[in-house]
PDB file of C-alpha atoms in Angstrom:
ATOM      1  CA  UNK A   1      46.749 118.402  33.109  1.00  0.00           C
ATOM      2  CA  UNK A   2      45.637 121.076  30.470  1.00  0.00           C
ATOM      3  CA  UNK A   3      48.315 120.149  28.213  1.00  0.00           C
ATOM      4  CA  UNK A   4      47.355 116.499  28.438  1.00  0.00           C
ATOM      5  CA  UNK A   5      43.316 118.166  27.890  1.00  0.00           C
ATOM      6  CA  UNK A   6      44.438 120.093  25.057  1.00  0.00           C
ATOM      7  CA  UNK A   7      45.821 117.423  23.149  1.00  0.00           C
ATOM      8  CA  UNK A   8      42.467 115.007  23.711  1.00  0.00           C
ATOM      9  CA  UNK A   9      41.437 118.122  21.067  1.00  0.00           C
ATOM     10  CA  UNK A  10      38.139 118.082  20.139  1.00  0.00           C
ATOM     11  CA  UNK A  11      37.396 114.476  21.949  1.00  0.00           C
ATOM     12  CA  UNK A  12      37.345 116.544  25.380  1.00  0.00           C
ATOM     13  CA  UNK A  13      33.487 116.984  25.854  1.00  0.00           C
ATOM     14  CA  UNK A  14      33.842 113.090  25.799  1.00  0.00           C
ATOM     15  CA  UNK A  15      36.541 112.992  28.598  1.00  0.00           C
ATOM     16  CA  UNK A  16      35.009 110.889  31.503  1.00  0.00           C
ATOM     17  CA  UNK A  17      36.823 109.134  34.447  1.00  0.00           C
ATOM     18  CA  UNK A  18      35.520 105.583  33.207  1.00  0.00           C
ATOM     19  CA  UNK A  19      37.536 103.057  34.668  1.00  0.00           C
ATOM     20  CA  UNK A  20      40.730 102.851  37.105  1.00  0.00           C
ATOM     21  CA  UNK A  21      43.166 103.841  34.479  1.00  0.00           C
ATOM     22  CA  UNK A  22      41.743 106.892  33.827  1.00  0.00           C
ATOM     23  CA  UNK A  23      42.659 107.632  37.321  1.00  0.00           C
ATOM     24  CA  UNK A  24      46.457 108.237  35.870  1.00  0.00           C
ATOM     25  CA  UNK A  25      45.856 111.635  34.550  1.00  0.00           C
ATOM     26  CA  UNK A  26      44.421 112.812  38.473  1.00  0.00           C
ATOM     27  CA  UNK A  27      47.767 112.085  40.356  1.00  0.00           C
ATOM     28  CA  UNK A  28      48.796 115.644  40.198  1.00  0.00           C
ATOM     29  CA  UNK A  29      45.390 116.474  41.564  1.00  0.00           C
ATOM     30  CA  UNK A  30      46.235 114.354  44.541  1.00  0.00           C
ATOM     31  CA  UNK A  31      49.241 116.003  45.229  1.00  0.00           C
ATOM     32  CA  UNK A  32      47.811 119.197  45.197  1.00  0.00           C
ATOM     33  CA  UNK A  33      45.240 118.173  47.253  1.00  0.00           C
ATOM     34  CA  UNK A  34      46.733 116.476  50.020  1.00  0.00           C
ATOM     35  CA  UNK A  35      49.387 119.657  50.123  1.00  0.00           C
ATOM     36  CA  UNK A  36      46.053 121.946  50.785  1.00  0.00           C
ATOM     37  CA  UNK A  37      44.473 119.685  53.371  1.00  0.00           C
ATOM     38  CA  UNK A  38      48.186 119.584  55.181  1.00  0.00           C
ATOM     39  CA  UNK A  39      47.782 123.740  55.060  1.00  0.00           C
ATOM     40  CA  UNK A  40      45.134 123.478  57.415  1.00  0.00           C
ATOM     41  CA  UNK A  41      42.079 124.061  54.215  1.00  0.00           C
ATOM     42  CA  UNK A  42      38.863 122.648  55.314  1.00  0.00           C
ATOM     43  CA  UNK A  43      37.767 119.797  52.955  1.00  0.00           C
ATOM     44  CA  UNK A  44      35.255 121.722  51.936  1.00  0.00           C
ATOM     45  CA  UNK A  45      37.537 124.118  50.816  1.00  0.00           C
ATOM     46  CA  UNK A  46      39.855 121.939  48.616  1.00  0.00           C
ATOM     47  CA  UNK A  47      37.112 120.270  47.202  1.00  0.00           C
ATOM     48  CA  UNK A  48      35.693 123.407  46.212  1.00  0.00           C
ATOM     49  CA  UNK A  49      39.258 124.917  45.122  1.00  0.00           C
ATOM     50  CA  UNK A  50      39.715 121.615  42.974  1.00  0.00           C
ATOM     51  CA  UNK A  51      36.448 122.105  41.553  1.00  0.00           C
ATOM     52  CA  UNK A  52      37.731 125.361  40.341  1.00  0.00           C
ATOM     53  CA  UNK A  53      40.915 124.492  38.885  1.00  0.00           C
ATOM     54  CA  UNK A  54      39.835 121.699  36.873  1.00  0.00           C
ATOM     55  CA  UNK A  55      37.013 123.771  35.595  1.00  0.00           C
ATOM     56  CA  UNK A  56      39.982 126.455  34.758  1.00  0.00           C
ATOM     57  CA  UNK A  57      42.182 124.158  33.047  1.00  0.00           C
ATOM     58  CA  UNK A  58      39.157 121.918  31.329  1.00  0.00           C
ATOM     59  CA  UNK A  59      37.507 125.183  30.352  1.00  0.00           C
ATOM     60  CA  UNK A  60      41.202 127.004  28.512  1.00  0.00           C
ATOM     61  CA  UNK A  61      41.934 123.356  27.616  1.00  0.00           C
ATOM     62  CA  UNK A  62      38.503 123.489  25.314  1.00  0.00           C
ATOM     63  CA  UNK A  63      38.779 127.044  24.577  1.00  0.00           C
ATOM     64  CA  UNK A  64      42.664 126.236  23.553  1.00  0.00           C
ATOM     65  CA  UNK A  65      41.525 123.806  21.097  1.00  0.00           C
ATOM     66  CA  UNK A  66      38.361 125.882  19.504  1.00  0.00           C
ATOM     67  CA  UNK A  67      40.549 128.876  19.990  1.00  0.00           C
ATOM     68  CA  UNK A  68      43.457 127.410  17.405  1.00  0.00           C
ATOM     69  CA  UNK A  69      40.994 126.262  14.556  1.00  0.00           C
ATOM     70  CA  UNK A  70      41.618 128.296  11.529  1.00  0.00           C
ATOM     71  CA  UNK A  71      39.462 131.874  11.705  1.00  0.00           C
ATOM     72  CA  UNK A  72      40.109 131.659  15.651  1.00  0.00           C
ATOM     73  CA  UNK A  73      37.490 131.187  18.057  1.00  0.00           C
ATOM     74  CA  UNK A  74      34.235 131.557  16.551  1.00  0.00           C
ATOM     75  CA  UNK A  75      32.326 133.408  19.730  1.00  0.00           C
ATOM     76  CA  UNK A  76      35.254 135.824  19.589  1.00  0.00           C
ATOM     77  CA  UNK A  77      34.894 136.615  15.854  1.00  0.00           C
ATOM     78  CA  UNK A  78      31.076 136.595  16.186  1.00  0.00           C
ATOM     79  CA  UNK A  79      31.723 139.111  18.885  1.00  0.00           C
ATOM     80  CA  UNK A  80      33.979 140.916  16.121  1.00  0.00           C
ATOM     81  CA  UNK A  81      31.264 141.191  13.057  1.00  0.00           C
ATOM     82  CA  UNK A  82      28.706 142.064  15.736  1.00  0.00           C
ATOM     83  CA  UNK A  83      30.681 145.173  17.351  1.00  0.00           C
ATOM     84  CA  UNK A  84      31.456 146.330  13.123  1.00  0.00           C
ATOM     85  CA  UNK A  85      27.712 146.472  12.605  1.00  0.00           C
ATOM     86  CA  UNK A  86      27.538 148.125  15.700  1.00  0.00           C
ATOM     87  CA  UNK A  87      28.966 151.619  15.036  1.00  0.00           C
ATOM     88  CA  UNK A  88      28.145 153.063  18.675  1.00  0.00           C
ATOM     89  CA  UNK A  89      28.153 151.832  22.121  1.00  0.00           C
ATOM     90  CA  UNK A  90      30.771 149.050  23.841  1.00  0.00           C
ATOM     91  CA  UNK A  91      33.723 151.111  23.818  1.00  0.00           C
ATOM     92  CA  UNK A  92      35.631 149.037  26.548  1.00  0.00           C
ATOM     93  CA  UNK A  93      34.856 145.913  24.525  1.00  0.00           C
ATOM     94  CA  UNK A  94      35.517 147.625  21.545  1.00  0.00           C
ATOM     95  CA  UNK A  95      39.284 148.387  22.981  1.00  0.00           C
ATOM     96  CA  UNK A  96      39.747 144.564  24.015  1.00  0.00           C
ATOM     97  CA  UNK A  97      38.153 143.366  20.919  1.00  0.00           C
ATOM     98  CA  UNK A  98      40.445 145.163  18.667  1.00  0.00           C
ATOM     99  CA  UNK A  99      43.779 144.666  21.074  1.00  0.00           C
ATOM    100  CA  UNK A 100      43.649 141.174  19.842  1.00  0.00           C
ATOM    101  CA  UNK A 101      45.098 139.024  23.188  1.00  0.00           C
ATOM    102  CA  UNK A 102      46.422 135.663  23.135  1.00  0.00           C
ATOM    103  CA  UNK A 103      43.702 134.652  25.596  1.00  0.00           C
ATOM    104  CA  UNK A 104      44.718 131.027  24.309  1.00  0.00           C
ATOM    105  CA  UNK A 105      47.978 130.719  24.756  1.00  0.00           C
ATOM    106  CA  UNK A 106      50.541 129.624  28.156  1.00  0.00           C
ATOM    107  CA  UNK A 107      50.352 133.354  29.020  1.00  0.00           C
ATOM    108  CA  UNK A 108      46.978 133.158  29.259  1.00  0.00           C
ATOM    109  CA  UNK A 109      46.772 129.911  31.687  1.00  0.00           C
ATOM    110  CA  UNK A 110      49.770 131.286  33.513  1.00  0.00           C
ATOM    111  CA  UNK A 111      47.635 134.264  34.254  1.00  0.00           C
ATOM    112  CA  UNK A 112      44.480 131.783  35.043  1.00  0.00           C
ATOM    113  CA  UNK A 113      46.458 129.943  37.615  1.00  0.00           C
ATOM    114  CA  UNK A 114      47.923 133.317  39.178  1.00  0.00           C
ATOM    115  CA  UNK A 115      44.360 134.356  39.717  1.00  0.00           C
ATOM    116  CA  UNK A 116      43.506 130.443  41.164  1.00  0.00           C
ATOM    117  CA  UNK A 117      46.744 131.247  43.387  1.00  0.00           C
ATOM    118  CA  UNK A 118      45.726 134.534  44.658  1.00  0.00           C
ATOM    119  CA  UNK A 119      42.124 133.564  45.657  1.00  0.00           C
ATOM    120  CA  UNK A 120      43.305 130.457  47.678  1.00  0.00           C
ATOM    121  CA  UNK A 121      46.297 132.847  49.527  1.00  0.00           C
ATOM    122  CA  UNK A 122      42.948 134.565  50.739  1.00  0.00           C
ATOM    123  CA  UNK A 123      41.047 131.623  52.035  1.00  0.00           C
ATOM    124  CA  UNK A 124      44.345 130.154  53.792  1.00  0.00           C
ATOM    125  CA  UNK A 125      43.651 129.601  57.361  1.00  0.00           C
TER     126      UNK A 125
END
């Protein structure tokens, strides 16, 4: 799904479920779904665990595609000139800031979903 996301590139603020064919891209969500309901997960649960995953791979889908414009993301660099004029102060963020991570790239997602994995091992019934 974020791959397909990523490549609707800077169209994805327009992506809306519009019309029965659009329903093509959620068959993976089914799947997932209907494996968590079979796990025993409330539906309140799933729904709220899909809620979260497509907001994690709509959200590093659009930061993917801002993120890869040339100058990189522009929060990130505004982030950057800010902390220069800032001489003091924001020495953790200083340390990320100048470490430079790929928080863009498939390492980055992989990570994301790890995280989306984790939480729902803890809310298992």
């Amino acid at each position: 799904m974020w791959r397909s996301l990523v490549d609707v590139g800077p169209w994805l603020p327009y992506f809306r479920f519009t019309s029965p064919r659009d329903l093509a891209i959620a068959g993976p969500a089914d799947v997932i779904a209907e494996r968590m309901l079979a796990a025993g997960l409330a539906p309140v649960t799933v729904s709220r665990a899909m809620h979260l995953l497509v907001t994690i791979c709509r959200g590093f889908a659009q930061d993917a595609v801002i993120g890869s414009r040339e100058g990189g993301h522009p929060q990130v660099e505004d982030l950057r000139q800010a902390r220069m004029s800032e001489r003091e102060g924001y020495a953790a963020l200083r340390t990320l800031i100048d470490a430079r991570v790929d928080n863009y790239g498939e390492q980055q997602f992989a990570f994301d979903i790890d995280a989306f994995l984790a939480a729902m091992e803890r809310v298992r019934p």
